[in-house]
XYZ file of C-alpha atoms in Angstrom:
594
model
C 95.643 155.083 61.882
C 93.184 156.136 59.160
C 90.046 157.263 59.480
C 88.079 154.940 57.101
C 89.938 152.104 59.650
C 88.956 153.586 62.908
C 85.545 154.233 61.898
C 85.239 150.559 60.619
C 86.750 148.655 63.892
C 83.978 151.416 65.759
C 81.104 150.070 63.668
C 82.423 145.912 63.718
C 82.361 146.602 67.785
C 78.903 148.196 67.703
C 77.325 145.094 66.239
C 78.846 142.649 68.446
C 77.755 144.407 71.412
C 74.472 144.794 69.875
C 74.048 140.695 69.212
C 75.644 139.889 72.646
C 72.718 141.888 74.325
C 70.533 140.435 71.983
C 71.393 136.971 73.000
C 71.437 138.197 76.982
C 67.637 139.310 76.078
C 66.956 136.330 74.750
C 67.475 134.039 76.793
C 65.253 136.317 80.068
C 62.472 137.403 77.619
C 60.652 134.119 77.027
C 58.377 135.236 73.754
C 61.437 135.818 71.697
C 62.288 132.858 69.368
C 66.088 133.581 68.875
C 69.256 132.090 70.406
C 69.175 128.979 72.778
C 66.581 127.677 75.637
C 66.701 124.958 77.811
C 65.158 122.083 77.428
C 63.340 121.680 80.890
C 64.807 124.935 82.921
C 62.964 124.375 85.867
C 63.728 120.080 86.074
C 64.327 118.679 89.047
C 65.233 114.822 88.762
C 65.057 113.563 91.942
C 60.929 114.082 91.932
C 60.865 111.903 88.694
C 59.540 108.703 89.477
C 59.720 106.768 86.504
C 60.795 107.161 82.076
C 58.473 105.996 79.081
C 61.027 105.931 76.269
C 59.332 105.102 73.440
C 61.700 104.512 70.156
C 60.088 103.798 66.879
C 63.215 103.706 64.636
C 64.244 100.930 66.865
C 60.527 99.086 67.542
C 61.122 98.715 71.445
C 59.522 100.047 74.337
C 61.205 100.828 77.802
C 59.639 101.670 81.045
C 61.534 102.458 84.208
C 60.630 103.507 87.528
C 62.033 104.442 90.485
C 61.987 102.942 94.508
C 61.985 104.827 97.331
C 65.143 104.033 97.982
C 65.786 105.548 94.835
C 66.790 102.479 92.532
C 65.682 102.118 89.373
C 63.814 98.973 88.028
C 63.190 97.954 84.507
C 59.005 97.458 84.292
C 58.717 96.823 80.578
C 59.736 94.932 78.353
C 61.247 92.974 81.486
C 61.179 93.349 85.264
C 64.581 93.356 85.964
C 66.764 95.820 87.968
C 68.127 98.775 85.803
C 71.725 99.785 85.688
C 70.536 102.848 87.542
C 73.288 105.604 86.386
C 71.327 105.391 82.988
C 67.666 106.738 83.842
C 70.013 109.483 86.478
C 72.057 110.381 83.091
C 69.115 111.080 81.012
C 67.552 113.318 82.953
C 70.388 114.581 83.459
C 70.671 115.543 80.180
C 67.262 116.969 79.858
C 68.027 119.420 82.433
C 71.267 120.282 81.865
C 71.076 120.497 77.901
C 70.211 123.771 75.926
C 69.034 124.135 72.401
C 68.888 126.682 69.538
C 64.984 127.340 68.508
C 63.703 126.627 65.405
C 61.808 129.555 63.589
C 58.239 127.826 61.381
C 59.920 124.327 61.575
C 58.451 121.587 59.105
C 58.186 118.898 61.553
C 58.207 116.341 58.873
C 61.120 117.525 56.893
C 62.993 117.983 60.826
C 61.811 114.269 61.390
C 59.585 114.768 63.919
C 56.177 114.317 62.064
C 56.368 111.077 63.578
C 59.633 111.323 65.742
C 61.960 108.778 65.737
C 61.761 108.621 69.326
C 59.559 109.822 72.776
C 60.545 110.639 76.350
C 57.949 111.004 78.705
C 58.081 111.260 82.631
C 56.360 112.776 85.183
C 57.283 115.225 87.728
C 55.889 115.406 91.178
C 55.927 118.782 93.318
C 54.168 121.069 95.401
C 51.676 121.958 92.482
C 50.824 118.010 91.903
C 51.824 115.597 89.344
C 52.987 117.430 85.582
C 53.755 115.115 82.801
C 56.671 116.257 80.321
C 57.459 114.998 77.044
C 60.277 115.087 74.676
C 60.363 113.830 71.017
C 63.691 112.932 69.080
C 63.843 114.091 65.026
C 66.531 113.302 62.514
C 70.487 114.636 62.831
C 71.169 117.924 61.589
C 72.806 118.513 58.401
C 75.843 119.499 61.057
C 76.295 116.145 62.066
C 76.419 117.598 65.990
C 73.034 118.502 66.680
C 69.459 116.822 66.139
C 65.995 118.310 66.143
C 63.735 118.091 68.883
C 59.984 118.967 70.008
C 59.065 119.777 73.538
C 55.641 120.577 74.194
C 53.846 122.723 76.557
C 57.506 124.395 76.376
C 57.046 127.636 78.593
C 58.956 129.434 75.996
C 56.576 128.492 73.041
C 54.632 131.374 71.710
C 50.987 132.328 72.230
C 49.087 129.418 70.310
C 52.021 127.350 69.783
C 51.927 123.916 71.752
C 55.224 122.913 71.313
C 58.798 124.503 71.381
C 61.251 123.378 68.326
C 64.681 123.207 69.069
C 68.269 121.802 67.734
C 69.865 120.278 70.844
C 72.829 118.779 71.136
C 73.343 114.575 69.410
C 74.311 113.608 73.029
C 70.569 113.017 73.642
C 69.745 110.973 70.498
C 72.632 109.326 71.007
C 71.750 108.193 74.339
C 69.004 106.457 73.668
C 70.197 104.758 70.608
C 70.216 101.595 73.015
C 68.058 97.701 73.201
C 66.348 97.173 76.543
C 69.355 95.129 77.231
C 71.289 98.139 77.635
C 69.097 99.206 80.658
C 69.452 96.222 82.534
C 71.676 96.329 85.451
C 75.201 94.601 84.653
C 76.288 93.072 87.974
C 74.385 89.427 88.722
C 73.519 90.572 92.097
C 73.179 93.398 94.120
C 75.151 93.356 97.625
C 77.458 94.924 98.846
C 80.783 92.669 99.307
C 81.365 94.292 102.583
C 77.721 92.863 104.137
C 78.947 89.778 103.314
C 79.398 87.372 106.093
C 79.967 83.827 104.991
C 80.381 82.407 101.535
C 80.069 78.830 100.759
C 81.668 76.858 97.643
C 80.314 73.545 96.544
C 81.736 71.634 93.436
C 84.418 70.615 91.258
C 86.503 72.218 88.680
C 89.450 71.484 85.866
C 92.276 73.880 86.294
C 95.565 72.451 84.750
C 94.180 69.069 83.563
C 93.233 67.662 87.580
C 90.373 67.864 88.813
C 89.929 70.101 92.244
C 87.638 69.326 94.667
C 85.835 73.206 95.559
C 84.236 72.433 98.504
C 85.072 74.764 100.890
C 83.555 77.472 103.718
C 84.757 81.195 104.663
C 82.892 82.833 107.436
C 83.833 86.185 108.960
C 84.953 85.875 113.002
C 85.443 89.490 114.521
C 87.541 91.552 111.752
C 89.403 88.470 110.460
C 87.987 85.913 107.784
C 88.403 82.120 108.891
C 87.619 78.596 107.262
C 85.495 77.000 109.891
C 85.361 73.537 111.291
C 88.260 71.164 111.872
C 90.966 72.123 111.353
C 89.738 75.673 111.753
C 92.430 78.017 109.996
C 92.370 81.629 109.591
C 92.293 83.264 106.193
C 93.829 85.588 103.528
C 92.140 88.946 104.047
C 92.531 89.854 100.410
C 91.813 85.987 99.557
C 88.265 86.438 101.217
C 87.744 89.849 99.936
C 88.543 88.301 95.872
C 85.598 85.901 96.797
C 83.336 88.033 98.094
C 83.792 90.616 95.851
C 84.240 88.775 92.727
C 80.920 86.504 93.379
C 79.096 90.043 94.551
C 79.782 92.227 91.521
C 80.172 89.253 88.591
C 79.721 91.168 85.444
C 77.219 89.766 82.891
C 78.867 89.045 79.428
C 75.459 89.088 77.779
C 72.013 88.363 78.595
C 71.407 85.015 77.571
C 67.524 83.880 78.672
C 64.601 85.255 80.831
C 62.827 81.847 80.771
C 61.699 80.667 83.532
C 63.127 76.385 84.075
C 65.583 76.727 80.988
C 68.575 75.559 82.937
C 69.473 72.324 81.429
C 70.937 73.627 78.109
C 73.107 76.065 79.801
C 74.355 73.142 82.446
C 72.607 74.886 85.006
C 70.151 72.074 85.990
C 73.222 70.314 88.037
C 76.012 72.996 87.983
C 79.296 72.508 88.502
C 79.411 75.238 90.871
C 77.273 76.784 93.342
C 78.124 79.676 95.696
C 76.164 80.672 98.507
C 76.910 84.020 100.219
C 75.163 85.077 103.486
C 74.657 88.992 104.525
C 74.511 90.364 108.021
C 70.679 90.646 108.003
C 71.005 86.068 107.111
C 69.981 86.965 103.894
C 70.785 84.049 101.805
C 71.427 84.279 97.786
C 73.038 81.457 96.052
C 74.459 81.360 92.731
C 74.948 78.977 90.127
C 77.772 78.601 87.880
C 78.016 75.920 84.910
C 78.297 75.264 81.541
C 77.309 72.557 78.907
C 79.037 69.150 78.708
C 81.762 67.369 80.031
C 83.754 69.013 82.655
C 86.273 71.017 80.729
C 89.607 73.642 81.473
C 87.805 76.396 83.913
C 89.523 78.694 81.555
C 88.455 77.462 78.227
C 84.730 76.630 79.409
C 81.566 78.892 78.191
C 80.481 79.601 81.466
C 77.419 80.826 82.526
C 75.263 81.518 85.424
C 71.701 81.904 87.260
C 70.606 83.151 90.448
C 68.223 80.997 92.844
C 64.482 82.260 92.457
C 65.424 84.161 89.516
C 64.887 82.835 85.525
C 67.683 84.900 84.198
C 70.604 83.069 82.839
C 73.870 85.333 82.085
C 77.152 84.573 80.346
C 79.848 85.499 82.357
C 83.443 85.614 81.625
C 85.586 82.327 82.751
C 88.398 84.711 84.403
C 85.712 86.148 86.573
C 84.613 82.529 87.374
C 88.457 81.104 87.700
C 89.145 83.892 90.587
C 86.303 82.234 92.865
C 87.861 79.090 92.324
C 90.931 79.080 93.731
C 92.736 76.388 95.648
C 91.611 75.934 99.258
C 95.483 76.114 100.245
C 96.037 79.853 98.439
C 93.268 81.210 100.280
C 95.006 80.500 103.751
C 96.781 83.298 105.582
C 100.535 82.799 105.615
C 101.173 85.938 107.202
C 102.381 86.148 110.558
C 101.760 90.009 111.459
C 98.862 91.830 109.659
C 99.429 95.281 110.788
C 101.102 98.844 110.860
C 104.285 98.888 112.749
C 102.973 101.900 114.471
C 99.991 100.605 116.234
C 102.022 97.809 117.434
C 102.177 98.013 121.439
C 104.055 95.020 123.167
C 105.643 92.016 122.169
C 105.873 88.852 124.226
C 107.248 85.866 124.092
C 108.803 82.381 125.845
C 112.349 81.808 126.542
C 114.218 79.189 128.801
C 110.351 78.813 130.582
C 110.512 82.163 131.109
C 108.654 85.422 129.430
C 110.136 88.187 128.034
C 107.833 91.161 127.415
C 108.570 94.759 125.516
C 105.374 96.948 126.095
C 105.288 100.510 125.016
C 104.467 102.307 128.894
C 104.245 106.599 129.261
C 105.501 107.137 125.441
C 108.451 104.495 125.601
C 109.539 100.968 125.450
C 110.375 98.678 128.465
C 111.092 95.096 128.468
C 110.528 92.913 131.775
C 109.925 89.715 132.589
C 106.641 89.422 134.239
C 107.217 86.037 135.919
C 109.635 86.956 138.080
C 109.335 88.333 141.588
C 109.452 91.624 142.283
C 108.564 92.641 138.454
C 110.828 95.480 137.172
C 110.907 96.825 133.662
C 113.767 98.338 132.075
C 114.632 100.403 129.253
C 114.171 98.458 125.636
C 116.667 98.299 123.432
C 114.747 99.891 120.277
C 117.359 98.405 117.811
C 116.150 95.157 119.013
C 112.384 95.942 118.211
C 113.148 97.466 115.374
C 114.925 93.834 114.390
C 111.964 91.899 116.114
C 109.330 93.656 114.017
C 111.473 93.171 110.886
C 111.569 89.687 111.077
C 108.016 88.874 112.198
C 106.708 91.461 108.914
C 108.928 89.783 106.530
C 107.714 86.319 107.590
C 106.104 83.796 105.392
C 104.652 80.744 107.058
C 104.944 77.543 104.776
C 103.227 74.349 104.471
C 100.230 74.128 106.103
C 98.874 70.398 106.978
C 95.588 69.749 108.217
C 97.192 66.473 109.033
C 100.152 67.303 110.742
C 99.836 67.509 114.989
C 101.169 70.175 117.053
C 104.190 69.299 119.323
C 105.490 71.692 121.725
C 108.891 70.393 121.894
C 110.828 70.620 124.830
C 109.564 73.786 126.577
C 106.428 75.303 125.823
C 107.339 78.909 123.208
C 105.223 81.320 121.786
C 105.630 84.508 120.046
C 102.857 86.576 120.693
C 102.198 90.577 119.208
C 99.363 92.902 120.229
C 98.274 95.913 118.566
C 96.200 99.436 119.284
C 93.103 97.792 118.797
C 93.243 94.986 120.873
C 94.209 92.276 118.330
C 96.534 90.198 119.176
C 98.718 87.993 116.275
C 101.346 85.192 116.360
C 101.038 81.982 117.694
C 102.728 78.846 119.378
C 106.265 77.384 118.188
C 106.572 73.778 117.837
C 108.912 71.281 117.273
C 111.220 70.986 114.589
C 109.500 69.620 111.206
C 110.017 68.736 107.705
C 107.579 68.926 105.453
C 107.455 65.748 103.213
C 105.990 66.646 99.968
C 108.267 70.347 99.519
C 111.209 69.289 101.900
C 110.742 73.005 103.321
C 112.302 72.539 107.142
C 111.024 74.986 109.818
C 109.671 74.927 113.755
C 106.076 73.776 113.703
C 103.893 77.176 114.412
C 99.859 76.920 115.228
C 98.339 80.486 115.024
C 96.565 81.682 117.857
C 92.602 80.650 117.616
C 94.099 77.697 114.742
C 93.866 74.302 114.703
C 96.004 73.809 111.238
C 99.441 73.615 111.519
C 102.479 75.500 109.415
C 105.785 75.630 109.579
C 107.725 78.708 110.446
C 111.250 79.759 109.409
C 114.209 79.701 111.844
C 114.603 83.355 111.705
C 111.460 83.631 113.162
C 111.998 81.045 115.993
C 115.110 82.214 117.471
C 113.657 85.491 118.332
C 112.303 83.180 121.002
C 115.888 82.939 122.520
C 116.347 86.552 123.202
C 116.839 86.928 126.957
C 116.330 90.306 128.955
C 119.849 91.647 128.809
C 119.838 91.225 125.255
C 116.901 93.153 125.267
C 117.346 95.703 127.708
C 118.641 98.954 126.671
C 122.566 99.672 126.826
C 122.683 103.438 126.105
C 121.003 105.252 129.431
C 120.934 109.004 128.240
C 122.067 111.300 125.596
C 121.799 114.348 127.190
C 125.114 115.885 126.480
C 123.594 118.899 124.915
C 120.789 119.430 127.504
C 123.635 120.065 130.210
C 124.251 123.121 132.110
C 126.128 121.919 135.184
C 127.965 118.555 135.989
C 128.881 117.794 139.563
C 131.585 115.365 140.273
C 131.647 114.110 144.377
C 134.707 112.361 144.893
C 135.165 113.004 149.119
C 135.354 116.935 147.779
C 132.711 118.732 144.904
C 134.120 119.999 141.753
C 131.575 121.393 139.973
C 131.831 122.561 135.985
C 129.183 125.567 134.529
C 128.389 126.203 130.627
C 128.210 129.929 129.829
C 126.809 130.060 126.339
C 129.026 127.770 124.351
C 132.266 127.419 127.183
C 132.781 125.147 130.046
C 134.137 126.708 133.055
C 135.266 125.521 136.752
C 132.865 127.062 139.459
C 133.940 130.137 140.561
C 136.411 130.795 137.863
C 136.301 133.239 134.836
C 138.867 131.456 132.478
C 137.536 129.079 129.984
C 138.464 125.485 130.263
C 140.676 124.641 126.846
C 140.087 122.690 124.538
C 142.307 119.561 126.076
C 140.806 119.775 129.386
C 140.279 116.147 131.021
C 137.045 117.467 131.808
C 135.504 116.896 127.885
C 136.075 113.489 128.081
C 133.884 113.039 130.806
C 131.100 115.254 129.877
C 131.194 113.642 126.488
C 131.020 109.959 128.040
C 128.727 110.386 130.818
C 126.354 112.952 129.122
C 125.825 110.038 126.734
C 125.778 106.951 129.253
C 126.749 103.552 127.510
C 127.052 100.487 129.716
C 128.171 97.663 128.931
C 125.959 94.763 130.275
C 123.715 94.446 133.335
C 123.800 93.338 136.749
C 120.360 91.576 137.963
C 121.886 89.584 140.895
C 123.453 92.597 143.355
C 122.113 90.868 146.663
C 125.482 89.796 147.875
C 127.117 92.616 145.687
C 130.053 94.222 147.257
C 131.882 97.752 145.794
C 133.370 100.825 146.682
C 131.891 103.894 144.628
C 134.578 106.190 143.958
C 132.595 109.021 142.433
C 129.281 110.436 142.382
C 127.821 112.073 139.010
C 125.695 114.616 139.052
C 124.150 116.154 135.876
C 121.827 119.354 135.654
C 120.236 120.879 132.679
C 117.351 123.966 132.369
C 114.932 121.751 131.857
C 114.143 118.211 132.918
C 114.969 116.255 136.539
C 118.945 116.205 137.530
C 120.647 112.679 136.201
C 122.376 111.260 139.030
C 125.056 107.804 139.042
C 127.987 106.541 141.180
C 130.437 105.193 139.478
C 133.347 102.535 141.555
C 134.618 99.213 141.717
C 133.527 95.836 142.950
C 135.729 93.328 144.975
C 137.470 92.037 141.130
C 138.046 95.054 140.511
C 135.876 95.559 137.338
C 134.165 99.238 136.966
C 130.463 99.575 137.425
C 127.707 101.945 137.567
C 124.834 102.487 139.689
C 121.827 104.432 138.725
C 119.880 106.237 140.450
C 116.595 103.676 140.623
C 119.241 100.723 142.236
C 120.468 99.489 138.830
C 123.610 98.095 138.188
C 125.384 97.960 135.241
C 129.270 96.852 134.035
C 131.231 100.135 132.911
C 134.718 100.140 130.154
C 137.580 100.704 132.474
C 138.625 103.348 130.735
C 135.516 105.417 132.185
C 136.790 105.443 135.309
C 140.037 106.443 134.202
C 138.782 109.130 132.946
C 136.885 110.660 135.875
C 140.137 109.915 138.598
C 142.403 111.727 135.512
C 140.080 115.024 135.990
C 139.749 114.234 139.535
C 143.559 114.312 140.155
């Protein structure tokens, strides 16, 4: 490389060192007017209490202040609550945005001899109350930044009252806005979720007939129910539509702030009104109408007021048409309403009898409480599994204030409880039709209902299952947990695994591959019967063998396996349960035996 070249890319590195540590000096020597300052450095925006924006281009004044719950409120030109990420923005801005200073500026070439447009605001601290100002000049010739004043600017020089700076065109931007802009969007301010009853009163045109809107949800524990007779319970994600949708209605545009000018907007005698209660009984009610003949919900102008307030808003008619649905959509016609996992017995009435499955010491046992002594038994968890399917996949159908309940022949029910304590499901009728859809089902009254539905027959015949249909077939499936198996048949042969062989006790040779003994380790180490034995009073049998299995960890499994006086093959466990056995299980035992 050249000299001439070396020396220049030594000198071009010089003076961009030399400007970078210019700039760095700068910006911690405040009496140098070079490079970029912030606007308010030390700004904290929480200890603002209220914003005088002042903006003569645009002829409107705007004061906010601030609760102490830390809401703003539009004071001027209006008292009206302010969308309060607006003020928070702004001052956001001030704090947050850094300008370039302006050497001798000509305030009235830079627009700012008068500005086009004043902040002011105080700031309250340890040292008192300090008021700060901020004035808005023209765009710069850039396009991206616009000229501003601050005074009392702690970076201003000796005898200068004000700082001049170019700071970025977000700010002027910003307030390029009509007091309208301030005002909070939402037509009231709860919170759906302290809503506890909301009450519909009306009529509406949806699909050329007229619907009659009356109609009450109130909130009953965690669940969301329609009150009075017939009491039913509710859509959750119905109520929460309502609730939500009359909480956080959107204003279209800000139509009047004068005071007992309802009649023109056909809010005088509305075709709507909405009440919603909060936990503290708070009551706000809301009125929804529009001029003229009752008209399409979905082509109407709609528009709305609030009770004690002279605002009227136009809202948008989809908002409106999601509070006024049908009475029947908003019912719940699901059966189960919750995670399979938390689910933690299922119960229900067969033959006048009930069947229970219960989740007990981290597994699933069905019994039948009503009989005498009460003994639970393995569940089958293929059956849950189907159970649960059913009852999730469930739709109830038809409901009829008008239609009675009927238990039928024997009293059924299908009942479900959960983690929490809920409990879901109901009583199962009588057969029904239903007139008006011809949908055919078992009449089914939720528990805590008085309105009837129908449920499918899916559903229903779960009713039918009886506890050895329920109870578990396969005992144990241990096979690979074994160490040891014992057979007691009058003498003991006994079988030990050494690392991945079987061998007899007391012998060194390997047991091959088409040993009678595999059969039986592979059969009984994974214990399969085929039905159950209840009634053993009078039972009589011979056991031919005794099982014994033994593992490293976990108790010994123990079962005698014999005959009974027909000569079929069954099993006894070692907690006094019978159970039918293939024949060929015992054939295989008296081949090894022999």
């Amino acid at each position: 490389m050249k000299r001439v070249t070396l020396l220049f890319l030594f000198v071009l590195v010089a003076v961009l060192a030399f400007l970078y540590l210019r700039k760095e000096e700068s910006r911690k020597e405040p009496g140098v007017h070079v490079f970029e300052r912030a606007l308010f450095p030390e700004l904290n925006p929480q200890a603002v209490p209220g914003l005088r924006i002042d903006h003569l281009a645009r002829s409107n004044q705007i004061h906010l202040e601030r609760d102490a719950q830390g809401a703003w409120f539009l004071t001027d030109p209006i008292a009206y609550p302010a969308l309060s990420a607006l003020p928070q923005t702004l001052l956001d801005y001030l704090r947050r945005h850094r300008g370039i200073v302006v050497l001798d500026p000509d305030l009235a070439e830079l627009g700012l001899d008068p500005p086009r447009a004043v902040v002011e605001f105080d700031e309250i601290s340890d040292l008192g109350r300090v008021t700060h100002r901020v004035e808005i000049g023209k765009v710069d010739v850039d396009g991206k930044r616009v000229f501003v004043r601050v005074p009392g600017h702690p970076a201003a020089q000796p005898g200068e009252e004000a700082l001049v700076l170019r700071a970025p065109r977000s700010l002027s931007t910003f307030l390029d806005r009509n007091p309208d802009d301030y005002r909070e969007r939402r037509v009231t301010a709860i919170r759906p979720l302290e809503v506890v009853r909301f009450e519909r009163r009306g009529t509406a045109l949806q699909d050329g007939r007229t619907i009659e809107l009356d109609f009450v949800a109130e909130q009953d524990g965690s669940r969301w129910i329609k009150p009075g007779e017939p009491r039913v319970t509710l859509d959750p994600d119905a109520a929460a539509i309502l609730t939500r949708g009359a909480c956080q209605m959107e204003v279209s545009k800000f139509v009047s702030d004068v005071p007992g000018n309802l009649a023109q907007f056909g809010l005088a005698d509305p075709h709507v009104t909405i009440e919603l209660v909060e936990r503290s009984g708070q009551s706000t009610v809301l009125r929804l109408g529009y001029p003229g003949e009752l008209t399409d919900t979905l082509e109407a102008r709609w528009y709305a007021s609030r009770e004690g307030l002279g605002t009227v808003w136009a809202v948008d008619a989809l908002a409106v048409a999601r509070l006024l649905q049908p009475e029947e959509l908003l019912y719940d016609y699901q059966i189960l309403r919750a995670f399979r996992e938390d689910v933690r017995e299922v119960e229900w009435r067969q033959a006048g009898e009930t069947m229970r499955i219960s989740l007990e010491d981290g597994d699933w046992w069905v019994s039948a409480p009503d009989r005498e002594p009460v003994t639970r038994f393995p569940a089958s968890l293929g059956v849950l599994e189907d159970v649960l399917s059913r009852v999730e996949r469930a739709q109830l159908d038809a409901f009829d204030p008008e239609r009675p309940f009927r238990p039928g022949t024997e009293p059924t029910f299908l009942r479900i409880g959960t983690r929490d304590g809920s409990t879901w499901g109901g009583e199962i009728g009588e057969p029904a039709r239903d007139a008006s859809s011809g949908v055919e089902g078992r009449v089914f009254r939720r528990f805590g209902d008085e309105m009837t539905a129908l449920i499918a027959s899916e559903v229903s015949e779960l009713t039918e299952l009886g506890l050895d249909e329920v109870r578990r077939l396969k005992i144990h499936a241990v096979e690979s947990q074994v160490d040891q198996v014992v057979l007691i048949a009058g003498e003991e042969l006994s079988y030990q695994r050494r690392e991945d062989d079987w061998f007899p006790k007391g012998s060194r040779v390997a047991l091959p591959m088409g040993s009678a003994f595999f059969p039986v380790l592979e059969r009984f180490a994974n214990l399969k019967v085929e039905s159950w034995l209840d009634d053993v009073e009078d039972l009589e049998w011979a056991p031919s063998v005794e099982v014994v299995l033994k593992g490293t960890f976990g108790p010994d499994r123990s079962f005698q396996v014999g005959r009974d006086g027909q000569g079929q093959v069954l099993v006894r466990l070692a907690d006094g349960q019978h159970a039918r056995l293939p024949e060929e299980d015992l054939e295989k035992i008296e081949a090894l035996i022999r």
